[in-house]
Every structure is written in structure tokens, then in C-alpha cells.
Short mmCIF file of C-alpha atoms and ligand atoms in Angstrom, two decimals:
data_model
loop_
_atom_site.label_atom_id
_atom_site.label_comp_id
_atom_site.label_asym_id
_atom_site.label_seq_id
_atom_site.Cartn_x
_atom_site.Cartn_y
_atom_site.Cartn_z
CA UNK A 1 100.50 100.39 -64.24
CA UNK A 2 104.11 100.80 -65.27
CA UNK A 3 105.09 100.81 -61.63
CA UNK A 4 103.18 97.61 -61.03
CA UNK A 5 104.78 95.82 -63.94
CA UNK A 6 108.21 96.95 -62.75
CA UNK A 7 107.45 95.55 -59.33
CA UNK A 8 106.26 92.33 -60.89
CA UNK A 9 109.38 91.92 -63.00
CA UNK A 10 111.68 92.36 -60.07
CA UNK A 11 109.54 89.92 -58.09
CA UNK A 12 109.87 87.32 -60.82
CA UNK A 13 113.62 87.90 -61.03
CA UNK A 14 114.04 87.37 -57.31
CA UNK A 15 112.15 84.09 -57.54
CA UNK A 16 114.30 82.93 -60.41
CA UNK A 17 117.44 83.53 -58.37
CA UNK A 18 116.10 81.56 -55.43
CA UNK A 19 115.08 78.79 -57.81
CA UNK A 20 118.49 78.34 -59.35
CA UNK A 21 120.07 78.14 -55.90
CA UNK A 22 117.54 75.60 -54.76
CA UNK A 23 118.36 73.60 -57.84
CA UNK A 24 122.05 73.45 -56.92
CA UNK A 25 121.29 72.32 -53.40
CA UNK A 26 118.63 69.84 -54.52
CA UNK A 27 121.13 68.06 -56.73
CA UNK A 28 123.36 67.59 -53.68
CA UNK A 29 126.17 69.77 -54.91
CA UNK A 30 127.18 73.37 -54.39
CA UNK A 31 127.08 75.78 -57.30
CA UNK A 32 130.88 75.71 -57.58
CA UNK A 33 132.65 73.27 -59.86
CA UNK A 34 133.89 71.15 -56.98
CA UNK A 35 131.61 69.05 -54.88
CA UNK A 36 131.60 69.75 -51.15
CA UNK A 37 132.80 66.19 -50.57
CA UNK A 38 136.14 66.96 -52.16
CA UNK A 39 137.66 68.11 -48.90
CA UNK A 40 141.24 69.35 -48.76
CA UNK A 41 143.59 69.78 -45.82
CA UNK A 42 146.39 72.09 -44.77
CA UNK A 43 148.77 70.71 -42.16
CA UNK A 44 151.53 72.69 -40.51
CA UNK A 45 154.35 72.21 -38.06
CA UNK A 46 156.42 74.67 -36.03
CA UNK A 47 160.18 74.89 -35.41
CA UNK A 48 160.72 72.19 -32.72
CA UNK A 49 162.30 74.39 -29.97
CA UNK A 50 159.37 76.88 -29.98
CA UNK A 51 157.19 76.88 -26.87
CA UNK A 52 153.46 76.51 -26.36
CA UNK A 53 152.56 80.20 -26.40
CA UNK A 54 154.28 81.16 -29.62
CA UNK A 55 152.58 78.13 -31.16
CA UNK A 56 149.24 79.55 -30.11
CA UNK A 57 149.97 82.66 -32.18
CA UNK A 58 151.08 80.57 -35.17
CA UNK A 59 147.77 78.73 -34.93
CA UNK A 60 145.93 82.05 -35.16
CA UNK A 61 147.74 82.98 -38.36
CA UNK A 62 146.66 79.71 -40.01
CA UNK A 63 143.16 79.74 -38.52
CA UNK A 64 142.53 83.26 -39.83
CA UNK A 65 143.86 82.26 -43.25
CA UNK A 66 141.47 79.28 -43.34
CA UNK A 67 138.53 81.26 -42.03
CA UNK A 68 139.10 83.93 -44.71
CA UNK A 69 139.23 81.15 -47.31
CA UNK A 70 135.55 80.48 -46.65
CA UNK A 71 134.83 83.78 -48.39
CA UNK A 72 136.40 82.56 -51.64
CA UNK A 73 134.26 80.16 -53.59
CA UNK A 74 137.24 78.16 -54.81
CA UNK A 75 138.84 77.77 -51.37
CA UNK A 76 135.81 76.69 -49.43
CA UNK A 77 136.73 73.03 -49.23
CA UNK A 78 139.99 73.64 -47.36
CA UNK A 79 140.37 72.58 -43.71
CA UNK A 80 143.13 73.13 -41.19
CA UNK A 81 144.58 70.17 -39.32
CA UNK A 82 145.43 70.94 -35.68
CA UNK A 83 149.01 69.75 -35.17
CA UNK A 84 149.18 67.57 -32.03
CA UNK A 85 151.24 68.84 -29.09
CA UNK A 86 154.35 66.73 -29.16
CA UNK A 87 157.68 66.64 -27.38
CA UNK A 88 157.60 70.25 -26.21
CA UNK A 89 160.94 71.42 -24.96
CA UNK A 90 159.61 72.93 -21.71
CA UNK A 91 157.48 69.96 -20.72
CA UNK A 92 159.65 68.00 -18.35
CA UNK A 93 157.24 65.73 -16.49
CA UNK A 94 154.66 63.29 -17.84
CA UNK A 95 155.13 61.40 -21.08
CA UNK A 96 155.52 64.24 -23.53
CA UNK A 97 156.56 61.82 -26.25
CA UNK A 98 152.92 61.04 -27.04
CA UNK A 99 151.02 63.34 -29.39
CA UNK A 100 148.41 65.27 -27.40
CA UNK A 101 145.22 66.49 -29.13
CA UNK A 102 144.09 70.11 -28.87
CA UNK A 103 140.96 69.18 -26.91
CA UNK A 104 143.23 68.57 -23.92
CA UNK A 105 143.85 72.32 -23.67
CA UNK A 106 141.17 74.05 -25.77
CA UNK A 107 137.46 73.96 -26.46
CA UNK A 108 137.68 72.54 -29.97
CA UNK A 109 134.00 73.23 -30.71
CA UNK A 110 134.73 76.90 -30.11
CA UNK A 111 137.75 76.77 -32.45
CA UNK A 112 135.53 75.14 -35.08
CA UNK A 113 133.00 77.94 -34.80
CA UNK A 114 135.71 80.33 -35.99
CA UNK A 115 137.61 78.28 -38.58
CA UNK A 116 137.30 74.90 -40.34
CA UNK A 117 139.67 72.90 -38.13
CA UNK A 118 140.02 69.17 -37.50
CA UNK A 119 142.16 67.26 -35.07
CA UNK A 120 144.73 64.97 -36.72
CA UNK A 121 143.04 61.91 -35.23
CA UNK A 122 139.74 62.97 -36.86
CA UNK A 123 141.54 63.12 -40.19
CA UNK A 124 143.00 59.65 -39.59
CA UNK A 125 139.56 58.25 -39.04
CA UNK A 126 138.43 59.75 -42.37
CA UNK A 127 141.20 58.13 -44.42
CA UNK A 128 140.68 54.55 -45.41
CA UNK A 129 144.34 53.85 -46.12
CA UNK A 130 146.87 52.56 -43.62
CA UNK A 131 148.95 55.70 -43.94
CA UNK A 132 148.41 59.36 -44.61
CA UNK A 133 150.23 60.52 -47.71
CA UNK A 134 150.89 64.25 -47.89
CA UNK A 135 150.94 65.41 -51.51
CA UNK A 136 153.33 68.29 -50.98
CA UNK A 137 155.46 69.30 -47.99
CA UNK A 138 156.68 72.88 -48.28
CA UNK A 139 159.64 73.46 -45.96
CA UNK A 140 159.69 77.20 -45.35
CA UNK A 141 162.93 79.02 -44.63
CA UNK A 142 163.86 82.65 -44.01
CA UNK A 143 165.57 84.67 -46.69
CA UNK A 144 169.17 85.25 -45.62
CA UNK A 145 168.62 89.01 -45.87
CA UNK A 146 165.09 90.12 -44.94
CA UNK A 147 165.75 93.69 -46.03
CA UNK A 148 167.20 93.20 -49.47
CA UNK A 149 167.81 96.63 -51.08
CA UNK A 150 166.62 98.18 -47.83
CA UNK A 151 162.99 97.04 -48.07
CA UNK A 152 161.01 94.20 -46.49
CA UNK A 153 159.01 92.80 -49.39
CA UNK A 154 156.52 89.96 -49.25
CA UNK A 155 158.07 87.28 -51.42
CA UNK A 156 158.86 83.61 -51.84
CA UNK A 157 161.30 81.63 -53.92
CA UNK A 158 161.74 77.91 -54.50
CA UNK A 159 165.07 76.80 -53.07
CA UNK A 160 167.21 73.77 -53.70
CA UNK A 161 168.17 72.30 -50.36
CA UNK A 162 166.59 72.00 -46.96
CA UNK A 163 165.64 69.46 -44.32
CA UNK A 164 162.40 68.84 -42.50
CA UNK A 165 163.57 68.88 -38.89
CA UNK A 166 160.26 67.63 -37.46
CA UNK A 167 159.02 64.09 -37.09
CA UNK A 168 155.32 64.27 -38.05
CA UNK A 169 154.50 64.30 -34.32
CA UNK A 170 156.04 60.87 -33.94
CA UNK A 171 153.73 59.16 -36.44
CA UNK A 172 155.48 56.61 -38.61
CA UNK A 173 152.47 56.28 -40.92
CA UNK A 174 152.61 59.80 -42.34
CA UNK A 175 154.50 59.96 -45.64
CA UNK A 176 155.26 62.65 -48.19
CA UNK A 177 155.10 62.44 -51.99
CA UNK A 178 157.22 65.51 -52.65
CA UNK A 179 159.18 67.94 -50.48
CA UNK A 180 159.74 71.46 -51.78
CA UNK A 181 162.04 73.99 -50.12
CA UNK A 182 160.84 77.58 -50.17
CA UNK A 183 162.40 80.79 -48.94
CA UNK A 184 159.48 82.82 -47.64
CA UNK A 185 158.77 86.15 -46.04
CA UNK A 186 155.64 88.18 -45.43
CA UNK A 187 151.93 87.67 -44.94
CA UNK A 188 150.48 84.21 -44.52
CA UNK A 189 147.82 84.64 -47.23
CA UNK A 190 150.61 84.41 -49.82
CA UNK A 191 150.76 80.69 -49.00
CA UNK A 192 147.79 80.30 -51.36
CA UNK A 193 150.18 81.08 -54.21
CA UNK A 194 152.21 78.02 -53.22
CA UNK A 195 149.10 75.89 -52.78
CA UNK A 196 147.87 76.82 -56.26
CA UNK A 197 151.08 75.54 -57.87
CA UNK A 198 149.54 72.08 -57.62
CA UNK A 199 145.82 72.56 -57.66
CA UNK A 200 145.00 68.85 -57.49
CA UNK A 201 146.71 68.41 -54.12
CA UNK A 202 144.47 67.24 -51.30
CA UNK A 203 146.96 67.23 -48.41
CA UNK A 204 149.42 70.11 -48.23
CA UNK A 205 151.80 70.64 -45.35
CA UNK A 206 153.98 73.57 -44.28
CA UNK A 207 157.00 73.04 -42.06
CA UNK A 208 158.25 76.08 -40.11
CA UNK A 209 154.75 77.51 -39.89
CA UNK A 210 156.15 80.27 -37.66
CA UNK A 211 157.75 82.00 -40.66
CA UNK A 212 154.63 83.45 -42.38
CA UNK A 213 153.27 86.51 -40.56
CA UNK A 214 149.78 87.66 -39.64
CA UNK A 215 148.03 89.52 -42.47
CA UNK A 216 146.68 92.06 -39.96
CA UNK A 217 148.00 91.74 -36.42
CA UNK A 218 145.60 93.17 -33.87
CA UNK A 219 142.64 93.55 -36.28
CA UNK A 220 139.03 92.72 -35.42
CA UNK A 221 139.43 89.33 -37.11
CA UNK A 222 142.56 88.73 -35.04
CA UNK A 223 140.56 89.30 -31.86
CA UNK A 224 137.59 87.24 -33.05
CA UNK A 225 140.00 84.36 -33.57
CA UNK A 226 141.67 85.00 -30.21
CA UNK A 227 138.30 84.97 -28.45
CA UNK A 228 137.47 81.61 -30.01
CA UNK A 229 140.53 80.07 -28.32
CA UNK A 230 138.64 79.18 -25.17
CA UNK A 231 140.35 76.80 -22.81
CA UNK A 232 139.19 73.30 -21.98
CA UNK A 233 136.42 73.44 -19.33
CA UNK A 234 138.30 71.27 -16.80
CA UNK A 235 141.21 73.72 -16.79
CA UNK A 236 138.90 76.70 -16.32
CA UNK A 237 137.06 74.97 -13.46
CA UNK A 238 140.29 74.03 -11.73
CA UNK A 239 141.59 77.62 -11.95
CA UNK A 240 138.27 79.12 -10.81
CA UNK A 241 138.16 76.79 -7.82
CA UNK A 242 141.65 77.91 -6.82
CA UNK A 243 140.73 81.58 -7.22
CA UNK A 244 137.64 81.07 -5.10
CA UNK A 245 139.23 79.00 -2.34
CA UNK A 246 142.67 80.59 -2.05
CA UNK A 247 142.20 84.10 -3.41
CA UNK A 248 138.71 84.77 -2.16
CA UNK A 249 137.11 85.83 -5.43
CA UNK A 250 134.08 84.56 -7.29
CA UNK A 251 134.00 87.04 -10.18
CA UNK A 252 135.68 87.51 -13.54
CA UNK A 253 137.42 90.71 -12.51
CA UNK A 254 138.81 90.10 -9.03
CA UNK A 255 139.87 92.84 -6.67
CA UNK A 256 141.38 90.58 -4.04
CA UNK A 257 144.81 89.77 -5.49
CA UNK A 258 147.48 90.90 -7.86
CA UNK A 259 149.32 88.49 -10.15
CA UNK A 260 152.84 88.23 -11.47
CA UNK A 261 154.31 86.16 -14.27
CA UNK A 262 157.88 85.66 -13.19
CA UNK A 263 159.66 84.04 -16.14
CA UNK A 264 163.02 82.55 -15.16
CA UNK A 265 165.04 79.66 -16.63
CA UNK A 266 166.41 80.72 -20.03
CA UNK A 267 165.18 84.32 -19.49
CA UNK A 268 167.16 84.68 -16.24
CA UNK A 269 170.22 83.26 -17.97
CA UNK A 270 170.15 84.82 -21.44
CA UNK A 271 168.22 88.06 -20.91
CA UNK A 272 170.00 89.51 -17.90
CA UNK A 273 169.49 93.05 -19.21
CA UNK A 274 165.69 92.63 -19.34
CA UNK A 275 164.78 90.79 -16.12
CA UNK A 276 165.29 91.64 -12.44
CA UNK A 277 167.15 89.72 -9.77
CA UNK A 278 165.19 87.84 -7.15
CA UNK A 279 165.41 90.66 -4.63
CA UNK A 280 164.69 93.22 -7.35
CA UNK A 281 161.52 91.28 -8.20
CA UNK A 282 160.23 91.47 -4.62
CA UNK A 283 160.98 95.20 -4.41
CA UNK A 284 159.16 95.96 -7.68
CA UNK A 285 156.07 93.95 -6.72
CA UNK A 286 155.91 95.77 -3.38
CA UNK A 287 156.27 99.18 -5.06
CA UNK A 288 153.52 98.45 -7.59
CA UNK A 289 151.10 97.30 -4.91
CA UNK A 290 151.80 100.32 -2.70
CA UNK A 291 151.23 102.61 -5.69
CA UNK A 292 148.16 101.04 -7.28
CA UNK A 293 146.47 98.67 -4.83
CA UNK A 294 147.60 99.43 -1.32
CA UNK A 295 144.69 97.52 0.22
CA UNK A 296 145.53 94.20 -1.45
CA UNK A 297 147.76 91.73 0.35
CA UNK A 298 147.31 88.58 -1.75
CA UNK A 299 149.92 87.97 -4.44
CA UNK A 300 149.65 85.15 -6.95
CA UNK A 301 152.87 84.14 -8.66
CA UNK A 302 153.09 82.08 -11.84
CA UNK A 303 156.58 80.98 -12.66
CA UNK A 304 158.82 78.43 -14.28
CA UNK A 305 161.47 79.08 -11.60
CA UNK A 306 163.08 76.34 -9.56
CA UNK A 307 161.55 75.60 -6.16
CA UNK A 308 164.53 77.03 -4.30
CA UNK A 309 164.05 80.41 -6.02
CA UNK A 310 160.31 80.38 -5.39
CA UNK A 311 160.87 79.75 -1.69
CA UNK A 312 163.26 82.70 -1.52
CA UNK A 313 160.89 85.04 -3.33
CA UNK A 314 158.02 83.95 -1.11
CA UNK A 315 160.19 84.61 1.93
CA UNK A 316 161.03 88.13 0.72
CA UNK A 317 157.42 89.01 0.02
CA UNK A 318 156.16 87.55 3.31
CA UNK A 319 158.74 89.67 5.05
CA UNK A 320 157.15 92.71 3.36
CA UNK A 321 153.76 91.67 4.79
CA UNK A 322 152.12 89.87 1.85
CA UNK A 323 150.34 86.54 1.56
CA UNK A 324 151.91 84.68 -1.32
CA UNK A 325 150.16 82.01 -3.39
CA UNK A 326 151.38 79.56 -6.01
CA UNK A 327 149.33 76.96 -7.79
CA UNK A 328 151.10 73.78 -6.81
CA UNK A 329 149.59 70.81 -8.64
CA UNK A 330 148.99 67.56 -6.80
CA UNK A 331 150.34 64.38 -8.35
CA UNK A 332 146.82 63.69 -9.60
CA UNK A 333 146.46 67.20 -11.13
CA UNK A 334 149.74 66.71 -12.93
CA UNK A 335 148.59 63.36 -14.32
CA UNK A 336 145.24 64.77 -15.38
CA UNK A 337 146.37 68.10 -16.87
CA UNK A 338 150.07 67.52 -17.72
CA UNK A 339 152.66 70.32 -17.77
CA UNK A 340 150.80 72.10 -20.56
CA UNK A 341 147.54 72.19 -18.60
CA UNK A 342 149.26 73.33 -15.39
CA UNK A 343 150.79 76.27 -17.26
CA UNK A 344 147.33 77.21 -18.59
CA UNK A 345 145.86 77.09 -15.07
CA UNK A 346 148.63 79.51 -14.00
CA UNK A 347 147.69 81.76 -16.92
CA UNK A 348 143.97 81.72 -16.10
CA UNK A 349 144.65 82.65 -12.47
CA UNK A 350 146.89 85.54 -13.60
CA UNK A 351 144.19 86.69 -16.02
CA UNK A 352 141.57 87.39 -13.35
CA UNK A 353 143.76 89.43 -10.97
CA UNK A 354 143.07 93.09 -10.16
CA UNK A 355 146.52 93.98 -11.48
CA UNK A 356 149.03 92.02 -13.53
CA UNK A 357 152.79 92.34 -13.88
CA UNK A 358 154.43 90.29 -16.62
CA UNK A 359 157.84 89.47 -18.03
CA UNK A 360 159.19 91.49 -20.95
CA UNK A 361 158.83 89.76 -24.34
CA UNK A 362 157.50 86.51 -22.96
CA UNK A 363 154.75 85.03 -25.13
CA UNK A 364 153.40 83.39 -21.95
CA UNK A 365 152.84 86.94 -20.62
CA UNK A 366 151.39 88.14 -23.97
CA UNK A 367 148.68 85.48 -23.90
CA UNK A 368 147.69 86.54 -20.35
CA UNK A 369 147.48 90.16 -21.49
CA UNK A 370 145.18 89.21 -24.38
CA UNK A 371 142.98 87.21 -22.03
CA UNK A 372 142.67 90.23 -19.74
CA UNK A 373 141.71 92.44 -22.69
CA UNK A 374 138.96 89.95 -23.51
CA UNK A 375 137.81 89.93 -19.86
CA UNK A 376 137.43 93.71 -20.05
CA UNK A 377 140.12 94.90 -17.65
CA UNK A 378 141.42 98.45 -17.96
CA UNK A 379 144.59 98.27 -20.03
CA UNK A 380 146.56 100.09 -17.34
CA UNK A 381 146.09 97.07 -15.03
CA UNK A 382 147.46 94.71 -17.70
CA UNK A 383 150.42 96.11 -19.62
CA UNK A 384 152.96 96.19 -16.82
CA UNK A 385 156.35 94.54 -16.75
CA UNK A 386 159.14 93.63 -14.39
CA UNK A 387 162.17 95.82 -15.09
CA UNK A 388 165.86 95.00 -14.81
CA UNK A 389 167.40 96.12 -11.50
CA UNK A 390 169.32 98.85 -13.27
CA UNK A 391 169.35 100.41 -16.72
CA UNK A 392 166.71 101.08 -19.33
CA UNK A 393 163.18 99.68 -18.99
CA UNK A 394 161.07 100.24 -22.10
CA UNK A 395 157.27 100.33 -21.91
CA UNK A 396 155.58 97.06 -22.86
CA UNK A 397 153.74 97.12 -26.21
CA UNK A 398 149.99 97.53 -25.72
CA UNK A 399 147.84 95.42 -28.01
CA UNK A 400 144.36 96.45 -26.97
CA UNK A 401 141.19 94.68 -28.01
CA UNK A 402 139.19 95.59 -31.14
CA UNK A 403 135.51 94.60 -30.88
N1 GDP B 501 153.40 76.43 -15.11
C1 GDP B 501 154.10 77.44 -15.64
N2 GDP B 501 154.88 77.20 -16.70
C2 GDP B 501 155.56 78.23 -17.24
C3 GDP B 501 155.49 79.54 -16.71
N3 GDP B 501 156.29 80.34 -17.44
C4 GDP B 501 156.81 79.56 -18.41
N4 GDP B 501 156.38 78.27 -18.30
C5 GDP B 501 156.71 77.11 -19.15
O1 GDP B 501 157.72 77.48 -20.07
C6 GDP B 501 157.20 77.59 -21.37
C7 GDP B 501 157.69 78.90 -21.94
O2 GDP B 501 157.65 78.87 -23.30
P1 GDP B 501 156.66 79.76 -24.18
O3 GDP B 501 155.29 79.22 -24.03
O4 GDP B 501 157.26 79.77 -25.50
O5 GDP B 501 156.70 81.23 -23.57
P2 GDP B 501 157.96 82.25 -23.57
O6 GDP B 501 159.20 81.44 -23.81
O7 GDP B 501 157.91 82.86 -22.21
O8 GDP B 501 157.74 83.22 -24.66
C8 GDP B 501 155.68 77.56 -21.23
O9 GDP B 501 155.03 77.04 -22.35
C9 GDP B 501 155.50 76.71 -19.99
O10 GDP B 501 155.60 75.36 -20.31
C10 GDP B 501 154.67 79.75 -15.55
O11 GDP B 501 154.53 80.86 -15.03
N5 GDP B 501 153.99 78.67 -15.07
C1 NAG B 502 148.66 56.04 -37.76
O1 NAG B 502 149.00 55.40 -36.55
C2 NAG B 502 148.25 55.78 -35.42
C3 NAG B 502 148.78 55.03 -34.21
O2 NAG B 502 150.15 55.14 -34.10
C4 NAG B 502 146.77 55.51 -35.64
O3 NAG B 502 146.02 55.98 -34.53
C5 NAG B 502 146.30 56.21 -36.90
O4 NAG B 502 144.96 55.89 -37.18
C6 NAG B 502 147.17 55.80 -38.09
N1 NAG B 502 146.79 56.59 -39.24
C7 NAG B 502 146.30 56.05 -40.36
C8 NAG B 502 145.99 56.99 -41.49
O5 NAG B 502 146.10 54.88 -40.46
MG1 MG B 503 159.43 80.51 -26.02
#
């Protein structure tokens, strides 16, 4: 009898809990003090000279921060605005002076399944005003000495002077109520301390979004976010078609070709001690194939090198008996995908190769390595680098997947 009454009480209690929740929903509001309609937005911008692939990592830091916010009742109404791709330094062809939405390169539905993100144009269509007024723009800056007293502490400090070096992606109708300069170092989640300084703010922006660091680089959440960064379908299809037609493979893990990311331009000029010469590149590729995949004779090369250099490298490798492939976009491809899309197609093709050799400390290479981890390649086929012709050649860092 006692047991039965105990059971009954707990049954009644459970019902009561369900009831009170239903009540909140029925009244069209969540149980928190704020209504779900009171949406708030974080915008961010990155140091203008930074390239596409570092920006992809900065996105992950913010996306993880916003996805984690969903676990806090009082942060649930925050969204992240995807900063348009604008005026990228490495994009030489096409009209790069127009802001490009993320859907051009990524599967935005997939991004949204990981974190509450919106494209800037979606936000525009939500605002009824003629301009978008940002409540607070925090311009982040590094501390002059990151290791004050010998330690790297997470900290921030309001500063007096600074400039916003960006241009709001070229939009003249974005304005700012107040700009605040902040010296900042450490994990990105500390940005909530800044946000809470003005709790009524609806639009908050951070300039120099590359300064805050990942809370946990390489964690499971990191990889969940990374997996959600699927590319736009048209880019995937284009790359797969090339792999099928030119490299004779119809699977995710190909055994018909090896791939190389041969970063040149500024790397060949300013990082002489880390990258090989043209001839040195050919010799190293040949050695790696002989050692690991002596039956393969297809080589795919992704590069930002000038045509004249590519022709020479191709010549060297052909001389050694290989069949060399580049993805050379037609005029139409270039119009459809733009420089940014072409680079992604190069990355996808590199990702599916039996064996990959990258360039030391290139974020373009890092993103290919992550993609290969997601595709399930053995790490030994992925974390390989081109070495300088002479001198030290350190092992590449291995960031392996956490499922
Ligand atoms: N198509 C193509 N573009 C490349 C390649 N390597 C570099 N680039 C271009 O140069 C930029 C390099 O900048 P970034 O993305 O910051 O990578 P990182 O400088 O190598 O760390 C890329 O975003 C591309 O626009 C390549 O192999 N193929
Ligand atoms: C700002 O201008 C762009 C066109 O330059 C327009 O598409 C956008 O809707 C405008 N934003 C707002 C908030 O009116
Ligand atoms: Mg770069």
C-alpha cells in the first residue's frame, strides 16, 4: 500500500511538471523571461589580409560559441551572422568587390543544423529600417605582451584608441552606435563577458574575430562543427566529375592518384626555409610515390603557382614517368564558381587521393587534412609535407578526428 501511494505521488509529480511546461508553450512564450521573438545577433569580421582558410577556422570558433550558448537559458536567443566573403586578397579574377554569401561555398542548411547562423542578407530582410544599426562594435586588439609576468592568461581590458580597418563588407547602410576598443587574449567564450556589459544590445559586432581562440581545439565539438561545414553541392559535383573522368575513381577513398598541395606565391618568397624549390618538389613527390604507392602514376596538383612554374613542374614529373593533372577551370567554371569555388574544388580533389602531401603551415593544407580525417583515411596518408631542399624538416602536427 505504501509502495503504491509512493508510486502514485511520483506519477502525479511527473504530470505536474509536464503541465507547467505545456502552460509555457501554450501561452506562446518560453519559460525564460525573454520571449523567443526577442532575437539577438552577433556579427564578426576578420583582419582584412587573412585568407579564406583561416577565416573558416575563425568561423568555427564563433559557431561553437553560439552552439554552446543554446545550452544556457539566457543565451538562447543569440544568432551568428555569417560575414559575407568580400574583397579577399588572394581572389584576383571575377568581381571580388561584391559581398558573396556563404551559400556560394557551403551548405548553409548543414551549418544551421550545428549552430544558429543566418546570412547577412537574411538579417537585412528581417529589419524594417533602411539601415542596420549595430549597438556596439568591439574592436579587438592583441595585448602588446601576451606573456606578461611569464604567463599567458585569458584576459581583456577596455582600451582608449583603435580603428576599425574593415568596411562592413562594402555596405554603406550599416552603422554603429558605439565603438569600444578592447585588448583581448584567450578563449572565445570570454566574449560573453563583453556582451553582458550592455545586456539590452540586440546587434553586437566584433572586429578582428581572429584574435579570440578556440575553447577546445580538436575536441569532439570541434569536429562536429567541422563536419557540418559541408561544401555547396555544385562544387562537390564538379570535383567528383573531375575525379571520375580524369583520375579514374568513383569512390570516396581513391587508390588511383596521389595529391599535392603546392603552395607558392608568398610562401615561396617569404618562407624559403620551409618550402622546396621546383626541382626539389618533383624529387620529393617521386620519392614518396616510390616509397608508399609505387603502382600509382596519376598525380593531382593543387597550387596557386604561376602557369610558367606549373608547366615546369609538370615537365619534371612527366620526365619521371608520371601523368600529371591540374584542375584548370573553363571561363564558364570561373564565372560560375569564382576564385573561391575553384580553390575549394582543388581542395576536394586533394581530399579523396590515396596519399596527400601538403605545404607546411598552410591553412589551405590544414583544411584538406581535416577533410581527409572526416573521410576516414589513415592518418599516415594525410599528414605529410613538402620539405625544404636542405636543412631541418619538422613533422607536421597531426590533428586527428574525435568521433
Ligand atoms: N585554386 C587554388 N588556390 C589556392 C591554392 N593554394 C592557395 N590558393 C589561394 O590562396 C589562398 C591562400 O590563402 P589561405 O586560404 O589563407 O591559405 P594559406 O595562406 O595557405 O594558409 C587561398 O584561399 C586560395 O585563394 C591552390 O592549391 N589552388
Ligand atoms: C543595405 O543595402 C543593400 C544593397 O546595397 C540591401 O540589399 C540591403 O537590404 C540594405 N539593408 C537594409 C537593412 O536595408
Ligand atoms: Mg593565409
